[in-house]
PDB file of C-alpha atoms in Angstrom:
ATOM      1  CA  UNK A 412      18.579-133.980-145.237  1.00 80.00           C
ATOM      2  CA  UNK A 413      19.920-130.539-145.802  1.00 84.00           C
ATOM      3  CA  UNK A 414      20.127-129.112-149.315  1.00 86.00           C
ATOM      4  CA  UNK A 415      22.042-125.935-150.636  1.00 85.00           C
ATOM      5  CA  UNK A 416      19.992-124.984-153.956  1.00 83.00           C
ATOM      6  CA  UNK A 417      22.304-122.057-154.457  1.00 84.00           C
ATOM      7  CA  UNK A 418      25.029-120.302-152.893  1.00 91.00           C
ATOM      8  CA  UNK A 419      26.785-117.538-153.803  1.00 92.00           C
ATOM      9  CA  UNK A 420      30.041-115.321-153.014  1.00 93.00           C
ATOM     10  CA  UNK A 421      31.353-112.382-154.215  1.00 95.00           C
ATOM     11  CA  UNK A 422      34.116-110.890-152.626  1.00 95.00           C
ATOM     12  CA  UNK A 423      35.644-106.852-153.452  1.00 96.00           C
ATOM     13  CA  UNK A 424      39.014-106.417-152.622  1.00 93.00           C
ATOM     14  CA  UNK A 425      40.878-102.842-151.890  1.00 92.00           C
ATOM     15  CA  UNK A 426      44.495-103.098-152.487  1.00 87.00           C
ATOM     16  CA  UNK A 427      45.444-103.159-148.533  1.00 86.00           C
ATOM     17  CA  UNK A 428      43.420-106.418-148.004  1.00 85.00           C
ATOM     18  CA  UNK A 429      39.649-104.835-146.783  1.00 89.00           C
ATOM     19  CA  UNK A 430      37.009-106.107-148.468  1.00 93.00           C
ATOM     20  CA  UNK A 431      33.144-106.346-149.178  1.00 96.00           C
ATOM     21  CA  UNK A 432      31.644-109.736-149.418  1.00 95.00           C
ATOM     22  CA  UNK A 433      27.708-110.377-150.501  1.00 97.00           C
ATOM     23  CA  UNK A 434      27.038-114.000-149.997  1.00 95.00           C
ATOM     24  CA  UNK A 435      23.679-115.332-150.781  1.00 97.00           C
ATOM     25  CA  UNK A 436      21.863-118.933-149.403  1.00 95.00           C
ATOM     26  CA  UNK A 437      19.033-120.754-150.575  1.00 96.00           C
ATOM     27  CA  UNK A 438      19.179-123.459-147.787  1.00 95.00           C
ATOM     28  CA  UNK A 439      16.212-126.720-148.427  1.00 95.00           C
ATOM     29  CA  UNK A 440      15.228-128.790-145.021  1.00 95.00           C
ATOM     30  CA  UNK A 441      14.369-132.188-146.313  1.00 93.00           C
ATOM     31  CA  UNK A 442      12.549-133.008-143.277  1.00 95.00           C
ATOM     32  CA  UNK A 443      11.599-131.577-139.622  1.00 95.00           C
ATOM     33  CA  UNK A 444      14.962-132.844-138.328  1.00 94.00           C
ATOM     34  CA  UNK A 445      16.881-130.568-140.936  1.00 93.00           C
ATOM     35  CA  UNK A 446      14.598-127.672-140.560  1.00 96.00           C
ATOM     36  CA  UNK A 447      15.493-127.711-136.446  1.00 95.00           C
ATOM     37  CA  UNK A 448      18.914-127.051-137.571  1.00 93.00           C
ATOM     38  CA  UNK A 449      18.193-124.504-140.261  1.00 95.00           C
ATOM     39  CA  UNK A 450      15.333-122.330-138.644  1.00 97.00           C
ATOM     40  CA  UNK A 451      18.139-121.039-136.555  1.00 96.00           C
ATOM     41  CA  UNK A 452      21.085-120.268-138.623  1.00 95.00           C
ATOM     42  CA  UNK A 453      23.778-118.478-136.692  1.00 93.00           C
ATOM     43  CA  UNK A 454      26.491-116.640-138.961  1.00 93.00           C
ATOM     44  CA  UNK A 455      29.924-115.861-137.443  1.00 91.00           C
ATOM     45  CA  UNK A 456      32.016-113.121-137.693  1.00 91.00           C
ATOM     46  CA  UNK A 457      34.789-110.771-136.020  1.00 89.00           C
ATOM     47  CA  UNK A 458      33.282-107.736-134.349  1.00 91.00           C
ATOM     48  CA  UNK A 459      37.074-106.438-133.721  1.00 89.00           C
ATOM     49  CA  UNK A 460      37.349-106.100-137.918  1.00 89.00           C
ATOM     50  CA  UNK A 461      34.266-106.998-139.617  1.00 92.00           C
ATOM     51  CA  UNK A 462      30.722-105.336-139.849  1.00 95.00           C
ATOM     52  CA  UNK A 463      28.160-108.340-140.693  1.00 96.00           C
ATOM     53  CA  UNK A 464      24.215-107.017-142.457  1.00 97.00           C
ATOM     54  CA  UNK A 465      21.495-109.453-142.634  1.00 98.00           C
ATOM     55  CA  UNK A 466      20.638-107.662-146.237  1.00 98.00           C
ATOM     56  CA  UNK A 467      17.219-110.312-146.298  1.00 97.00           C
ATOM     57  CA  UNK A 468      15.980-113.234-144.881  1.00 98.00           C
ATOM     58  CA  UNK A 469      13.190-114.596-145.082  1.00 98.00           C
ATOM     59  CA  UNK A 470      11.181-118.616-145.101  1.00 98.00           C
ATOM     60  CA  UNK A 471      10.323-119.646-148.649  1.00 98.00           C
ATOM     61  CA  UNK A 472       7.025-122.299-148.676  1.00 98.00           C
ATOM     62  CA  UNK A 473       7.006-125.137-151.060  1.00 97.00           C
ATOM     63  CA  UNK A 474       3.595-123.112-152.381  1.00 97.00           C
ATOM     64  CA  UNK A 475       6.199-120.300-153.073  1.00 97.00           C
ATOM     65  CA  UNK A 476       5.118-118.179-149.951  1.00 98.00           C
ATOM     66  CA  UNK A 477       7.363-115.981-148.506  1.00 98.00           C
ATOM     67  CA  UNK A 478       7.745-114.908-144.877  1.00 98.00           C
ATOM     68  CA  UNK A 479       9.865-111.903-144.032  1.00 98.00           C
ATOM     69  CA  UNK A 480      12.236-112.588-140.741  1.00 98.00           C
ATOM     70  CA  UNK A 481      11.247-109.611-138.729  1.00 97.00           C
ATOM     71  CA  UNK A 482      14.331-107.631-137.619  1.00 96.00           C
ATOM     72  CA  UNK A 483      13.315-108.679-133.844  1.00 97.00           C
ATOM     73  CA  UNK A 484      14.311-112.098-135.012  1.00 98.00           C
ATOM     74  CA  UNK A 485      17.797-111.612-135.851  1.00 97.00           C
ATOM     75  CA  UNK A 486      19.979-111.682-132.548  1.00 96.00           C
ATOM     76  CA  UNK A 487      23.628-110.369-132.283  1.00 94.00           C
ATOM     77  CA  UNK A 488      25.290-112.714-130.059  1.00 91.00           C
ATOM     78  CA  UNK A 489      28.722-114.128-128.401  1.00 85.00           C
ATOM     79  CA  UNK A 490      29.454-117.350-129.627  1.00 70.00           C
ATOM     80  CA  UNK A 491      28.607-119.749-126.049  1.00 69.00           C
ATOM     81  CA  UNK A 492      31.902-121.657-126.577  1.00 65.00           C
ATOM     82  CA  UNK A 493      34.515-118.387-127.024  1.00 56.00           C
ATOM     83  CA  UNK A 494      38.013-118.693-126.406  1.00 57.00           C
ATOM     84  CA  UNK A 495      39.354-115.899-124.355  1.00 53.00           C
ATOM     85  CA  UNK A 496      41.997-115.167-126.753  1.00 58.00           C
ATOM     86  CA  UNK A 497      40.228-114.338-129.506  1.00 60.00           C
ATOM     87  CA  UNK A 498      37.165-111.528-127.552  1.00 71.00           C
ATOM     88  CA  UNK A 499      35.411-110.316-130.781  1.00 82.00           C
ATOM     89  CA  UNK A 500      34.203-113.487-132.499  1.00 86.00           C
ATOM     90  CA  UNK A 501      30.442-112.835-132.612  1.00 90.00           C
ATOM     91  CA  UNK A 502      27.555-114.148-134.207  1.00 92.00           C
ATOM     92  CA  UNK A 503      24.229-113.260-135.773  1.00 96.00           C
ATOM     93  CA  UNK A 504      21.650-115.477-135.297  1.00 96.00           C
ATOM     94  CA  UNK A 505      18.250-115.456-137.686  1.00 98.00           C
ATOM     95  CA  UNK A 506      15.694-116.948-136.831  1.00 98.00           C
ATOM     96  CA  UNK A 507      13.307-118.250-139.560  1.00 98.00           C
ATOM     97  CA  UNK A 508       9.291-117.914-139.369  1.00 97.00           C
ATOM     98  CA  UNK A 509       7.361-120.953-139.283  1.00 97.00           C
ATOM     99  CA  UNK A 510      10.115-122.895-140.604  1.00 98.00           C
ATOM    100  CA  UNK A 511       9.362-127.099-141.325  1.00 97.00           C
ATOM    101  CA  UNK A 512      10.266-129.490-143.436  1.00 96.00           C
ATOM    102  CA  UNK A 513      10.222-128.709-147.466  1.00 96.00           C
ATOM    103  CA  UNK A 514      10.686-125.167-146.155  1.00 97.00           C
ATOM    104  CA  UNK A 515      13.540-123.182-147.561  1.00 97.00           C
ATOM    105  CA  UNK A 516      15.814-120.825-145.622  1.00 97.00           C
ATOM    106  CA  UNK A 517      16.959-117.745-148.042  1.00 98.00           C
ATOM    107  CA  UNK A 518      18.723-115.314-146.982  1.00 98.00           C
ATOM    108  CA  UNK A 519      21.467-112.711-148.081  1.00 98.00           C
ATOM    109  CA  UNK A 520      24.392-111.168-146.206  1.00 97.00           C
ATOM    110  CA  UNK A 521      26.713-108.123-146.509  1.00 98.00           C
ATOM    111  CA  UNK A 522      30.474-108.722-144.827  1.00 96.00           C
ATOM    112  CA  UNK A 523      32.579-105.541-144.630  1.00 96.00           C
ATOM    113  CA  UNK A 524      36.070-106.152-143.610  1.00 91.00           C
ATOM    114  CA  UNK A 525      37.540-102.615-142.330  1.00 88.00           C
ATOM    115  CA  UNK A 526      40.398-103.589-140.663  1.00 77.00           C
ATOM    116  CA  UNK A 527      42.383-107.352-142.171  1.00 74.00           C
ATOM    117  CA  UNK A 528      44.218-108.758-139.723  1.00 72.00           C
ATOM    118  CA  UNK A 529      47.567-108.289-142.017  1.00 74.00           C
ATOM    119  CA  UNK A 530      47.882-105.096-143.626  1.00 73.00           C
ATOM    120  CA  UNK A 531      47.498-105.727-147.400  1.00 73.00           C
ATOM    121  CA  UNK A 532      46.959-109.128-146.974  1.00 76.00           C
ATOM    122  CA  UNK A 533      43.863-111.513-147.687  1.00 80.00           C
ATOM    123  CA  UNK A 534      42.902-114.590-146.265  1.00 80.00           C
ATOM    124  CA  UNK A 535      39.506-116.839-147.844  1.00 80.00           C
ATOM    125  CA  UNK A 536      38.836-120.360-148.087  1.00 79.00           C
ATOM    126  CA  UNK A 537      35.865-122.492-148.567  1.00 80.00           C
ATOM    127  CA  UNK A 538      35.069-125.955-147.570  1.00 77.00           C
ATOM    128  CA  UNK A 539      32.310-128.455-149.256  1.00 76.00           C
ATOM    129  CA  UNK A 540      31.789-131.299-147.862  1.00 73.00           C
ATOM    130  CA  UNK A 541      30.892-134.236-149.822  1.00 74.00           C
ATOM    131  CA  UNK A 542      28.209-135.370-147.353  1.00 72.00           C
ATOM    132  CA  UNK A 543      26.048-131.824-147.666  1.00 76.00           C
ATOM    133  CA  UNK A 544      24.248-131.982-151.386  1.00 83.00           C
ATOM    134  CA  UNK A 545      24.933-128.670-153.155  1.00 86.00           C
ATOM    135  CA  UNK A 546      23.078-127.857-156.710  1.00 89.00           C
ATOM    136  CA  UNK A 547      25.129-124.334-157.323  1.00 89.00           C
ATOM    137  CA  UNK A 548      27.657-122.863-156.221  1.00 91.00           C
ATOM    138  CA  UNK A 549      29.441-119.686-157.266  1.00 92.00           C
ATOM    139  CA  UNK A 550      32.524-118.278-155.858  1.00 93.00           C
ATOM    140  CA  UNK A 551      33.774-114.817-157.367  1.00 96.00           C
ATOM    141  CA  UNK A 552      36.939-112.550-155.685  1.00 95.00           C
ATOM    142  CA  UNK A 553      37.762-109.303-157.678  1.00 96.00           C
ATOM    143  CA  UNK A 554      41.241-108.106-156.701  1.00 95.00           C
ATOM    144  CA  UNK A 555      43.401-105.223-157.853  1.00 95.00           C
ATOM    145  CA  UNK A 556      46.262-106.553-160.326  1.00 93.00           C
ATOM    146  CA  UNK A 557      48.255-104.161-157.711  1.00 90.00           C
ATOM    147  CA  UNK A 558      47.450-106.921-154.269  1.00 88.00           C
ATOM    148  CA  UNK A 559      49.270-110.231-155.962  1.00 84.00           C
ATOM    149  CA  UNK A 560      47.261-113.413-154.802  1.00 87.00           C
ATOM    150  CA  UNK A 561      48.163-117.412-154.370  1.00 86.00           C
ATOM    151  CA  UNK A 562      45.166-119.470-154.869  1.00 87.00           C
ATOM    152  CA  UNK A 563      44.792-123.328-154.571  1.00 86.00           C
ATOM    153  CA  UNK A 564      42.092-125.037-155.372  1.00 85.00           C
ATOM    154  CA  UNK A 565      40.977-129.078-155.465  1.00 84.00           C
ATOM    155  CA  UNK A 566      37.720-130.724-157.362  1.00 83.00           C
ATOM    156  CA  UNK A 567      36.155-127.388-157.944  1.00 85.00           C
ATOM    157  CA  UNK A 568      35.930-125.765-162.120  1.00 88.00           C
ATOM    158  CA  UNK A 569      37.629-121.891-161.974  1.00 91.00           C
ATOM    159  CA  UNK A 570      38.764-118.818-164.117  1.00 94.00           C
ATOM    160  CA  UNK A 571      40.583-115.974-163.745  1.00 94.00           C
ATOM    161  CA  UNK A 572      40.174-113.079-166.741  1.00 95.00           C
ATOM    162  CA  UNK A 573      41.589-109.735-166.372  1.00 95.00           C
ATOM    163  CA  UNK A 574      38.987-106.687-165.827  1.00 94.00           C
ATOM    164  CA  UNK A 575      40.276-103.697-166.051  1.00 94.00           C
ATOM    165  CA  UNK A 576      42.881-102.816-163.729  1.00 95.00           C
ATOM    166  CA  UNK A 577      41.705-105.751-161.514  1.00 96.00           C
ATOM    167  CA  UNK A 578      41.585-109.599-161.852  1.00 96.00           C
ATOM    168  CA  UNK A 579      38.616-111.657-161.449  1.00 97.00           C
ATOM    169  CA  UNK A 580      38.641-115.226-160.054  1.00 95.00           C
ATOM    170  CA  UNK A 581      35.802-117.758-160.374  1.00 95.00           C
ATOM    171  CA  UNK A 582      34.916-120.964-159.102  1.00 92.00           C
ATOM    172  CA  UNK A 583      31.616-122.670-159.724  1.00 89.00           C
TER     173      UNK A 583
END
């Protein structure tokens, strides 16, 4: 069984749609079978637009230990299953040390989108599923008043207060 103890999102908008997204996991493995999956997370993203930074990653213990994933263990790769329409999808693949059962996967990651793929336009959505267990959750976009946005959500408790000359949406 898989577990996400926390996750968190919190997107920066720029008024012509780039942004800076910091999302953090705390991942749990229930068991060996869960850890096989997790002890090699691979995180997508679009070379063409995006720059992806593992900011940290490292194996928490159940004895609160911590191993450090050594930068040799983080792998920039092309997803094995591309489409050749769309050439810059790439991945980044961390590998977690000594990673079982119990073990939890934490890691943090810094998504800079340079270049949208609509001028001034911004594009985000999120999927739980309701067979995954997750304890927290935290979504958060800050937007300029000046870049208008349409937001849907289902099932999920959010805000949205004014800051300044920019509007701040949360979902938890």
């Amino acid at each position: 069984s898989i577990t996400a103890h926390l996750l968190t999102n919190d997107v920066q908008l720029a008024a012509d749609g780039s942004s800076t997204q910091s999302l953090h996991f705390e991942i749990v493995a229930g068991n060996d079978a869960a850890a096989q999956r997790i002890g090699q997370t691979s995180i997508p993203y679009d070379a063409t637009s995006q720059e992806l930074t593992i900011v940290d990653a490292h194996t928490l213990k159940p004895d609160g230990t911590t191993l450090p994933v050594d930068p040799s263990a983080i792998y920039d790769q092309a997803p094995a299953n591309q489409s050749l329409m769309i050439t810059g999808m790439r991945s980044k693949l961390i590998v977690f040390p000594q990673f079982a059962g119990g073990d939890t996967a934490v890691y943090t990651i810094k998504v800079e989108t340079k270049h949208p793929n609509f001028p001034g336009q911004f594009v985000f959505g999120a999927l739980f599923l309701r067979t995954a267990a997750y304890d927290e959750v935290r979504e958060t976009i800050t937007a300029p008043k000046s870049l208008a946005l349409y937001l849907e959500n289902h099932d999920v408790d959010s805000s949205r207060h004014d800051d300044g000359a920019n509007v701040v949406y949360t979902w938890h």
